[in-house]
Amino acid sequence: MYNGHCDQISCITTSPDGRYVVTGGKDKRIIVWSTENLAPIRVLEVKDRRGQILGLTFRRNTDNLYASCADLKIRTYSINQLAQLETLYGHQDLVVDISALSQERCVTVGSRDRTAMYWKIAEETRLTFRGGDSQQKHKKKKKENKDETENTETTKDETNKIPYHAEGSIDCVSMIDDSHFVTGSDNGNIALWSLAKKKHLYVERCSHGILPVIEPAKASGESNEEDAKLQIPEPQPYWITAIHAVPYSNVFISGSWNGDMKVWKLDEYLRRFELIGTLPNVRGIVTRIDSYEDEKNSKLIIFASVSKEHRLGRWIKPQPGSRNGLYSIAIDLQKL
């Protein structure tokens, strides 16, 4: 039997002890590699015909591996035993991303089912958080809160100036601590969630801006320019293609394909967040973000994989100057 991948590799992670590298791909294989010589140790195959591996993560300081799959399931493995432990059910669409920290819990997002699920694996329970942000929901919320103070109303009016776009899918997730996490959507929304509330605590809409307006000649085949202008579609926001929260901190980073990554900071009450800086010259679509804290030099080193294409499909036209590669930058911790 061939011990390598025979199709596209879609995700990769390393074990907390540094002994193993684990990869997953569209060939429905999870392969455990030795870090000493990159020799394959074990191939863990998914039998389901739709079982492509879309996300991998380790539980911190353990050998527990969590995998999110295209067959709507989450699978848990023990790498020391090289065996599968459990299969979790609940999503109604592809489970495109997964995140975990120290506890025996993980958070997943289900793409077009527009839900995030918080799995308590030991207790065999889950919490479901529903997205699907829309203008109708905003109007309903505004009507429910119509008795609030004038200051709150003016703040809402300012927020209402941001154009609303329907949320089609939730594509990425990252845990901040054991009770808070952030998600990114295809309408540019970054949402902050808490286990204490089923609805999001705070949403930053169109967080990476709006796509440029399409030229009339490219939007329509009409020879009359005025008729062509009528067929120009409404500008859409940049998707949030990757998000990463520095574990147990108040900082997280988001990425898209607008040329930079954005650094956000949570307030002291973990109720909302604000932009504190941008990381420029990102050439391509950000597909994954990770970080490493260099305590000796008081630096936060951020790594991001960038690509000419989206990691799940060819929906986005390659941008001029985009490259397949790795982006890295060091940030002074005192500035955060």
PDB file of N, CA and C in Angstrom, residues 29-113:
ATOM      1  N   ARG A  29      -7.283  10.690   3.567  1.00  0.00           N
ATOM      2  CA  ARG A  29      -6.233  10.089   4.383  1.00  0.00           C
ATOM      3  C   ARG A  29      -5.701  11.081   5.406  1.00  0.00           C
ATOM      4  N   ILE A  30      -5.463  10.578   6.609  1.00  0.00           N
ATOM      5  CA  ILE A  30      -4.699  11.301   7.626  1.00  0.00           C
ATOM      6  C   ILE A  30      -3.400  10.526   7.799  1.00  0.00           C
ATOM      7  N   ILE A  31      -2.279  11.188   7.519  1.00  0.00           N
ATOM      8  CA  ILE A  31      -0.985  10.506   7.565  1.00  0.00           C
ATOM      9  C   ILE A  31      -0.137  11.112   8.677  1.00  0.00           C
ATOM     10  N   VAL A  32       0.386  10.247   9.535  1.00  0.00           N
ATOM     11  CA  VAL A  32       1.264  10.652  10.633  1.00  0.00           C
ATOM     12  C   VAL A  32       2.704  10.457  10.178  1.00  0.00           C
ATOM     13  N   TRP A  33       3.483  11.547  10.239  1.00  0.00           N
ATOM     14  CA  TRP A  33       4.874  11.520   9.793  1.00  0.00           C
ATOM     15  C   TRP A  33       5.799  11.766  10.983  1.00  0.00           C
ATOM     16  N   SER A  34       6.969  11.171  10.939  1.00  0.00           N
ATOM     17  CA  SER A  34       7.992  11.436  11.945  1.00  0.00           C
ATOM     18  C   SER A  34       8.706  12.742  11.611  1.00  0.00           C
ATOM     19  N   THR A  35       8.940  13.579  12.622  1.00  0.00           N
ATOM     20  CA  THR A  35       9.633  14.846  12.368  1.00  0.00           C
ATOM     21  C   THR A  35      11.139  14.655  12.187  1.00  0.00           C
ATOM     22  N   GLU A  36      11.664  13.508  12.575  1.00  0.00           N
ATOM     23  CA  GLU A  36      13.103  13.279  12.455  1.00  0.00           C
ATOM     24  C   GLU A  36      13.533  13.112  10.999  1.00  0.00           C
ATOM     25  N   ASN A  37      12.777  12.324  10.242  1.00  0.00           N
ATOM     26  CA  ASN A  37      13.166  12.062   8.847  1.00  0.00           C
ATOM     27  C   ASN A  37      12.001  12.170   7.871  1.00  0.00           C
ATOM     28  N   LEU A  38      10.839  12.666   8.349  1.00  0.00           N
ATOM     29  CA  LEU A  38       9.622  12.802   7.533  1.00  0.00           C
ATOM     30  C   LEU A  38       9.221  11.481   6.872  1.00  0.00           C
ATOM     31  N   ALA A  39       9.432  10.391   7.588  1.00  0.00           N
ATOM     32  CA  ALA A  39       8.980   9.084   7.110  1.00  0.00           C
ATOM     33  C   ALA A  39       7.554   8.842   7.602  1.00  0.00           C
ATOM     34  N   PRO A  40       6.672   8.295   6.760  1.00  0.00           N
ATOM     35  CA  PRO A  40       5.304   8.020   7.202  1.00  0.00           C
ATOM     36  C   PRO A  40       5.271   6.898   8.236  1.00  0.00           C
ATOM     37  N   ILE A  41       4.574   7.146   9.344  1.00  0.00           N
ATOM     38  CA  ILE A  41       4.470   6.151  10.412  1.00  0.00           C
ATOM     39  C   ILE A  41       3.177   5.353  10.303  1.00  0.00           C
ATOM     40  N   ARG A  42       2.076   6.077  10.020  1.00  0.00           N
ATOM     41  CA  ARG A  42       0.781   5.402   9.950  1.00  0.00           C
ATOM     42  C   ARG A  42      -0.155   6.185   9.034  1.00  0.00           C
ATOM     43  N   VAL A  43      -0.952   5.448   8.269  1.00  0.00           N
ATOM     44  CA  VAL A  43      -1.988   6.042   7.427  1.00  0.00           C
ATOM     45  C   VAL A  43      -3.342   5.705   8.037  1.00  0.00           C
ATOM     46  N   LEU A  44      -4.104   6.743   8.414  1.00  0.00           N
ATOM     47  CA  LEU A  44      -5.444   6.564   8.971  1.00  0.00           C
ATOM     48  C   LEU A  44      -6.443   6.953   7.892  1.00  0.00           C
ATOM     49  N   GLU A  45      -7.139   5.986   7.355  1.00  0.00           N
ATOM     50  CA  GLU A  45      -8.046   6.241   6.237  1.00  0.00           C
ATOM     51  C   GLU A  45      -9.477   6.427   6.716  1.00  0.00           C
ATOM     52  N   VAL A  46     -10.185   7.345   6.056  1.00  0.00           N
ATOM     53  CA  VAL A  46     -11.612   7.555   6.297  1.00  0.00           C
ATOM     54  C   VAL A  46     -12.370   6.768   5.238  1.00  0.00           C
ATOM     55  N   LYS A  47     -13.281   5.909   5.684  1.00  0.00           N
ATOM     56  CA  LYS A  47     -13.966   5.003   4.753  1.00  0.00           C
ATOM     57  C   LYS A  47     -15.082   5.687   3.976  1.00  0.00           C
ATOM     58  N   ASP A  48     -15.651   6.757   4.525  1.00  0.00           N
ATOM     59  CA  ASP A  48     -16.765   7.423   3.854  1.00  0.00           C
ATOM     60  C   ASP A  48     -16.302   8.006   2.521  1.00  0.00           C
ATOM     61  N   ARG A  49     -17.139   7.887   1.487  1.00  0.00           N
ATOM     62  CA  ARG A  49     -16.740   8.353   0.156  1.00  0.00           C
ATOM     63  C   ARG A  49     -16.597   9.867   0.084  1.00  0.00           C
ATOM     64  N   ARG A  50     -17.214  10.604   1.040  1.00  0.00           N
ATOM     65  CA  ARG A  50     -17.092  12.065   1.057  1.00  0.00           C
ATOM     66  C   ARG A  50     -16.166  12.538   2.179  1.00  0.00           C
ATOM     67  N   GLY A  51     -15.333  11.659   2.668  1.00  0.00           N
ATOM     68  CA  GLY A  51     -14.580  11.946   3.886  1.00  0.00           C
ATOM     69  C   GLY A  51     -13.287  12.710   3.696  1.00  0.00           C
ATOM     70  N   GLN A  52     -13.264  13.714   2.812  1.00  0.00           N
ATOM     71  CA  GLN A  52     -12.052  14.530   2.672  1.00  0.00           C
ATOM     72  C   GLN A  52     -11.758  15.257   3.983  1.00  0.00           C
ATOM     73  N   ILE A  53     -10.482  15.355   4.318  1.00  0.00           N
ATOM     74  CA  ILE A  53     -10.066  16.004   5.563  1.00  0.00           C
ATOM     75  C   ILE A  53      -9.868  17.489   5.282  1.00  0.00           C
ATOM     76  N   LEU A  54     -10.611  18.343   6.003  1.00  0.00           N
ATOM     77  CA  LEU A  54     -10.558  19.786   5.759  1.00  0.00           C
ATOM     78  C   LEU A  54      -9.862  20.559   6.876  1.00  0.00           C
ATOM     79  N   GLY A  55      -9.741  19.974   8.062  1.00  0.00           N
ATOM     80  CA  GLY A  55      -9.100  20.681   9.170  1.00  0.00           C
ATOM     81  C   GLY A  55      -8.533  19.709  10.187  1.00  0.00           C
ATOM     82  N   LEU A  56      -7.374  20.056  10.760  1.00  0.00           N
ATOM     83  CA  LEU A  56      -6.734  19.241  11.790  1.00  0.00           C
ATOM     84  C   LEU A  56      -6.251  20.138  12.915  1.00  0.00           C
ATOM     85  N   THR A  57      -6.368  19.667  14.145  1.00  0.00           N
ATOM     86  CA  THR A  57      -5.801  20.400  15.275  1.00  0.00           C
ATOM     87  C   THR A  57      -5.546  19.432  16.419  1.00  0.00           C
ATOM     88  N   PHE A  58      -4.500  19.720  17.192  1.00  0.00           N
ATOM     89  CA  PHE A  58      -4.201  18.935  18.388  1.00  0.00           C
ATOM     90  C   PHE A  58      -4.753  19.636  19.623  1.00  0.00           C
ATOM     91  N   ARG A  59      -5.215  18.846  20.565  1.00  0.00           N
ATOM     92  CA  ARG A  59      -5.492  19.380  21.897  1.00  0.00           C
ATOM     93  C   ARG A  59      -4.154  19.669  22.561  1.00  0.00           C
ATOM     94  N   ARG A  60      -4.018  20.841  23.155  1.00  0.00           N
ATOM     95  CA  ARG A  60      -2.732  21.291  23.697  1.00  0.00           C
ATOM     96  C   ARG A  60      -2.198  20.323  24.754  1.00  0.00           C
ATOM     97  N   ASN A  61      -0.892  20.021  24.625  1.00  0.00           N
ATOM     98  CA  ASN A  61      -0.158  19.201  25.590  1.00  0.00           C
ATOM     99  C   ASN A  61      -0.691  17.777  25.717  1.00  0.00           C
ATOM    100  N   THR A  62      -1.344  17.270  24.685  1.00  0.00           N
ATOM    101  CA  THR A  62      -1.823  15.885  24.669  1.00  0.00           C
ATOM    102  C   THR A  62      -1.557  15.289  23.288  1.00  0.00           C
ATOM    103  N   ASP A  63      -1.892  14.001  23.151  1.00  0.00           N
ATOM    104  CA  ASP A  63      -1.768  13.346  21.847  1.00  0.00           C
ATOM    105  C   ASP A  63      -3.109  13.260  21.134  1.00  0.00           C
ATOM    106  N   ASN A  64      -4.139  13.950  21.645  1.00  0.00           N
ATOM    107  CA  ASN A  64      -5.467  13.902  21.029  1.00  0.00           C
ATOM    108  C   ASN A  64      -5.508  14.775  19.775  1.00  0.00           C
ATOM    109  N   LEU A  65      -5.899  14.176  18.664  1.00  0.00           N
ATOM    110  CA  LEU A  65      -6.010  14.871  17.382  1.00  0.00           C
ATOM    111  C   LEU A  65      -7.477  14.948  16.989  1.00  0.00           C
ATOM    112  N   TYR A  66      -7.916  16.145  16.564  1.00  0.00           N
ATOM    113  CA  TYR A  66      -9.289  16.339  16.104  1.00  0.00           C
ATOM    114  C   TYR A  66      -9.259  16.669  14.612  1.00  0.00           C
ATOM    115  N   ALA A  67     -10.134  16.015  13.851  1.00  0.00           N
ATOM    116  CA  ALA A  67     -10.187  16.220  12.398  1.00  0.00           C
ATOM    117  C   ALA A  67     -11.599  16.587  11.978  1.00  0.00           C
ATOM    118  N   SER A  68     -11.728  17.653  11.170  1.00  0.00           N
ATOM    119  CA  SER A  68     -13.026  18.028  10.596  1.00  0.00           C
ATOM    120  C   SER A  68     -13.062  17.554   9.149  1.00  0.00           C
ATOM    121  N   CYS A  69     -14.194  16.973   8.753  1.00  0.00           N
ATOM    122  CA  CYS A  69     -14.264  16.277   7.470  1.00  0.00           C
ATOM    123  C   CYS A  69     -15.425  16.779   6.614  1.00  0.00           C
ATOM    124  N   ALA A  70     -15.345  16.474   5.326  1.00  0.00           N
ATOM    125  CA  ALA A  70     -16.370  16.908   4.382  1.00  0.00           C
ATOM    126  C   ALA A  70     -17.623  16.049   4.436  1.00  0.00           C
ATOM    127  N   ASP A  71     -17.601  14.945   5.184  1.00  0.00           N
ATOM    128  CA  ASP A  71     -18.794  14.105   5.320  1.00  0.00           C
ATOM    129  C   ASP A  71     -19.636  14.515   6.529  1.00  0.00           C
ATOM    130  N   LEU A  72     -19.470  15.778   6.981  1.00  0.00           N
ATOM    131  CA  LEU A  72     -20.250  16.408   8.052  1.00  0.00           C
ATOM    132  C   LEU A  72     -19.893  15.885   9.439  1.00  0.00           C
ATOM    133  N   LYS A  73     -18.764  15.201   9.585  1.00  0.00           N
ATOM    134  CA  LYS A  73     -18.400  14.585  10.864  1.00  0.00           C
ATOM    135  C   LYS A  73     -17.088  15.153  11.391  1.00  0.00           C
ATOM    136  N   ILE A  74     -16.912  15.011  12.711  1.00  0.00           N
ATOM    137  CA  ILE A  74     -15.646  15.334  13.369  1.00  0.00           C
ATOM    138  C   ILE A  74     -15.123  14.036  13.963  1.00  0.00           C
ATOM    139  N   ARG A  75     -13.874  13.733  13.691  1.00  0.00           N
ATOM    140  CA  ARG A  75     -13.285  12.491  14.193  1.00  0.00           C
ATOM    141  C   ARG A  75     -12.163  12.811  15.167  1.00  0.00           C
ATOM    142  N   THR A  76     -12.057  12.025  16.229  1.00  0.00           N
ATOM    143  CA  THR A  76     -11.001  12.209  17.221  1.00  0.00           C
ATOM    144  C   THR A  76     -10.080  10.994  17.186  1.00  0.00           C
ATOM    145  N   TYR A  77      -8.782  11.257  17.357  1.00  0.00           N
ATOM    146  CA  TYR A  77      -7.777  10.197  17.285  1.00  0.00           C
ATOM    147  C   TYR A  77      -6.813  10.321  18.454  1.00  0.00           C
ATOM    148  N   SER A  78      -6.203   9.191  18.805  1.00  0.00           N
ATOM    149  CA  SER A  78      -5.061   9.171  19.712  1.00  0.00           C
ATOM    150  C   SER A  78      -3.834   8.845  18.879  1.00  0.00           C
ATOM    151  N   ILE A  79      -2.893   9.772  18.806  1.00  0.00           N
ATOM    152  CA  ILE A  79      -1.720   9.570  17.953  1.00  0.00           C
ATOM    153  C   ILE A  79      -0.760   8.554  18.565  1.00  0.00           C
ATOM    154  N   ASN A  80      -0.650   8.514  19.889  1.00  0.00           N
ATOM    155  CA  ASN A  80       0.223   7.511  20.514  1.00  0.00           C
ATOM    156  C   ASN A  80      -0.286   6.094  20.258  1.00  0.00           C
ATOM    157  N   GLN A  81      -1.623   5.941  20.249  1.00  0.00           N
ATOM    158  CA  GLN A  81      -2.209   4.633  19.957  1.00  0.00           C
ATOM    159  C   GLN A  81      -2.400   4.415  18.460  1.00  0.00           C
ATOM    160  N   LEU A  82      -2.284   5.503  17.670  1.00  0.00           N
ATOM    161  CA  LEU A  82      -2.494   5.456  16.221  1.00  0.00           C
ATOM    162  C   LEU A  82      -3.846   4.831  15.889  1.00  0.00           C
ATOM    163  N   ALA A  83      -4.885   5.341  16.582  1.00  0.00           N
ATOM    164  CA  ALA A  83      -6.223   4.775  16.408  1.00  0.00           C
ATOM    165  C   ALA A  83      -7.271   5.862  16.555  1.00  0.00           C
ATOM    166  N   GLN A  84      -8.446   5.621  15.924  1.00  0.00           N
ATOM    167  CA  GLN A  84      -9.571   6.546  16.061  1.00  0.00           C
ATOM    168  C   GLN A  84     -10.311   6.263  17.359  1.00  0.00           C
ATOM    169  N   LEU A  85     -10.775   7.347  18.020  1.00  0.00           N
ATOM    170  CA  LEU A  85     -11.481   7.211  19.290  1.00  0.00           C
ATOM    171  C   LEU A  85     -12.985   7.396  19.127  1.00  0.00           C
ATOM    172  N   GLU A  86     -13.408   8.541  18.554  1.00  0.00           N
ATOM    173  CA  GLU A  86     -14.828   8.853  18.472  1.00  0.00           C
ATOM    174  C   GLU A  86     -15.156   9.523  17.141  1.00  0.00           C
ATOM    175  N   THR A  87     -16.459   9.520  16.827  1.00  0.00           N
ATOM    176  CA  THR A  87     -16.990  10.272  15.692  1.00  0.00           C
ATOM    177  C   THR A  87     -18.133  11.139  16.189  1.00  0.00           C
ATOM    178  N   LEU A  88     -18.083  12.442  15.874  1.00  0.00           N
ATOM    179  CA  LEU A  88     -19.086  13.396  16.346  1.00  0.00           C
ATOM    180  C   LEU A  88     -19.952  13.842  15.173  1.00  0.00           C
ATOM    181  N   TYR A  89     -21.271  13.907  15.417  1.00  0.00           N
ATOM    182  CA  TYR A  89     -22.235  14.275  14.379  1.00  0.00           C
ATOM    183  C   TYR A  89     -22.981  15.547  14.785  1.00  0.00           C
ATOM    184  N   GLY A  90     -23.461  16.299  13.797  1.00  0.00           N
ATOM    185  CA  GLY A  90     -24.282  17.463  14.113  1.00  0.00           C
ATOM    186  C   GLY A  90     -24.380  18.491  13.006  1.00  0.00           C
ATOM    187  N   HIS A  91     -23.316  18.687  12.242  1.00  0.00           N
ATOM    188  CA  HIS A  91     -23.337  19.695  11.181  1.00  0.00           C
ATOM    189  C   HIS A  91     -24.149  19.206   9.982  1.00  0.00           C
ATOM    190  N   GLN A  92     -24.654  20.177   9.205  1.00  0.00           N
ATOM    191  CA  GLN A  92     -25.450  19.865   8.023  1.00  0.00           C
ATOM    192  C   GLN A  92     -24.743  20.252   6.727  1.00  0.00           C
ATOM    193  N   ASP A  93     -23.490  20.678   6.827  1.00  0.00           N
ATOM    194  CA  ASP A  93     -22.686  20.964   5.642  1.00  0.00           C
ATOM    195  C   ASP A  93     -21.231  20.651   5.971  1.00  0.00           C
ATOM    196  N   LEU A  94     -20.333  20.884   5.021  1.00  0.00           N
ATOM    197  CA  LEU A  94     -18.921  20.578   5.216  1.00  0.00           C
ATOM    198  C   LEU A  94     -18.391  21.222   6.489  1.00  0.00           C
ATOM    199  N   VAL A  95     -17.666  20.457   7.287  1.00  0.00           N
ATOM    200  CA  VAL A  95     -17.034  20.999   8.494  1.00  0.00           C
ATOM    201  C   VAL A  95     -15.666  21.520   8.065  1.00  0.00           C
ATOM    202  N   VAL A  96     -15.591  22.831   7.788  1.00  0.00           N
ATOM    203  CA  VAL A  96     -14.427  23.382   7.087  1.00  0.00           C
ATOM    204  C   VAL A  96     -13.296  23.825   8.003  1.00  0.00           C
ATOM    205  N   ASP A  97     -13.559  24.004   9.302  1.00  0.00           N
ATOM    206  CA  ASP A  97     -12.483  24.449  10.191  1.00  0.00           C
ATOM    207  C   ASP A  97     -12.755  23.967  11.602  1.00  0.00           C
ATOM    208  N   ILE A  98     -11.683  23.839  12.388  1.00  0.00           N
ATOM    209  CA  ILE A  98     -11.780  23.324  13.749  1.00  0.00           C
ATOM    210  C   ILE A  98     -10.699  23.976  14.595  1.00  0.00           C
ATOM    211  N   SER A  99     -10.998  24.169  15.885  1.00  0.00           N
ATOM    212  CA  SER A  99     -10.036  24.788  16.803  1.00  0.00           C
ATOM    213  C   SER A  99     -10.192  24.156  18.178  1.00  0.00           C
ATOM    214  N   ALA A 100      -9.076  24.006  18.895  1.00  0.00           N
ATOM    215  CA  ALA A 100      -9.102  23.412  20.233  1.00  0.00           C
ATOM    216  C   ALA A 100      -7.991  24.013  21.078  1.00  0.00           C
ATOM    217  N   LEU A 101      -8.184  23.963  22.406  1.00  0.00           N
ATOM    218  CA  LEU A 101      -7.161  24.425  23.355  1.00  0.00           C
ATOM    219  C   LEU A 101      -6.841  23.291  24.333  1.00  0.00           C
ATOM    220  N   SER A 102      -6.781  23.584  25.626  1.00  0.00           N
ATOM    221  CA  SER A 102      -6.298  22.597  26.592  1.00  0.00           C
ATOM    222  C   SER A 102      -7.352  21.589  27.027  1.00  0.00           C
ATOM    223  N   GLN A 103      -8.592  22.026  27.173  1.00  0.00           N
ATOM    224  CA  GLN A 103      -9.633  21.117  27.638  1.00  0.00           C
ATOM    225  C   GLN A 103     -10.039  20.143  26.538  1.00  0.00           C
ATOM    226  N   GLU A 104     -10.754  19.094  26.942  1.00  0.00           N
ATOM    227  CA  GLU A 104     -11.215  18.096  25.981  1.00  0.00           C
ATOM    228  C   GLU A 104     -12.464  18.614  25.274  1.00  0.00           C
ATOM    229  N   ARG A 105     -12.273  19.715  24.558  1.00  0.00           N
ATOM    230  CA  ARG A 105     -13.352  20.393  23.852  1.00  0.00           C
ATOM    231  C   ARG A 105     -12.804  20.967  22.547  1.00  0.00           C
ATOM    232  N   CYS A 106     -13.695  21.217  21.602  1.00  0.00           N
ATOM    233  CA  CYS A 106     -13.282  21.850  20.353  1.00  0.00           C
ATOM    234  C   CYS A 106     -14.454  22.627  19.775  1.00  0.00           C
ATOM    235  N   VAL A 107     -14.147  23.546  18.862  1.00  0.00           N
ATOM    236  CA  VAL A 107     -15.163  24.338  18.171  1.00  0.00           C
ATOM    237  C   VAL A 107     -15.010  24.090  16.676  1.00  0.00           C
ATOM    238  N   THR A 108     -16.136  23.895  16.000  1.00  0.00           N
ATOM    239  CA  THR A 108     -16.127  23.683  14.556  1.00  0.00           C
ATOM    240  C   THR A 108     -17.116  24.626  13.887  1.00  0.00           C
ATOM    241  N   VAL A 109     -16.907  24.885  12.599  1.00  0.00           N
ATOM    242  CA  VAL A 109     -17.865  25.672  11.812  1.00  0.00           C
ATOM    243  C   VAL A 109     -18.276  24.858  10.595  1.00  0.00           C
ATOM    244  N   GLY A 110     -19.558  24.997  10.224  1.00  0.00           N
ATOM    245  CA  GLY A 110     -20.144  24.140   9.201  1.00  0.00           C
ATOM    246  C   GLY A 110     -20.427  24.810   7.885  1.00  0.00           C
ATOM    247  N   SER A 111     -19.627  25.794   7.505  1.00  0.00           N
ATOM    248  CA  SER A 111     -19.762  26.429   6.196  1.00  0.00           C
ATOM    249  C   SER A 111     -21.189  26.922   5.967  1.00  0.00           C
ATOM    250  N   ARG A 112     -21.897  26.357   5.002  1.00  0.00           N
ATOM    251  CA  ARG A 112     -23.191  26.901   4.598  1.00  0.00           C
ATOM    252  C   ARG A 112     -24.351  26.503   5.513  1.00  0.00           C
ATOM    253  N   ASP A 113     -24.113  25.726   6.547  1.00  0.00           N
ATOM    254  CA  ASP A 113     -25.180  25.570   7.541  1.00  0.00           C
ATOM    255  C   ASP A 113     -25.180  26.732   8.533  1.00  0.00           C
TER     256      ASP A 113
END
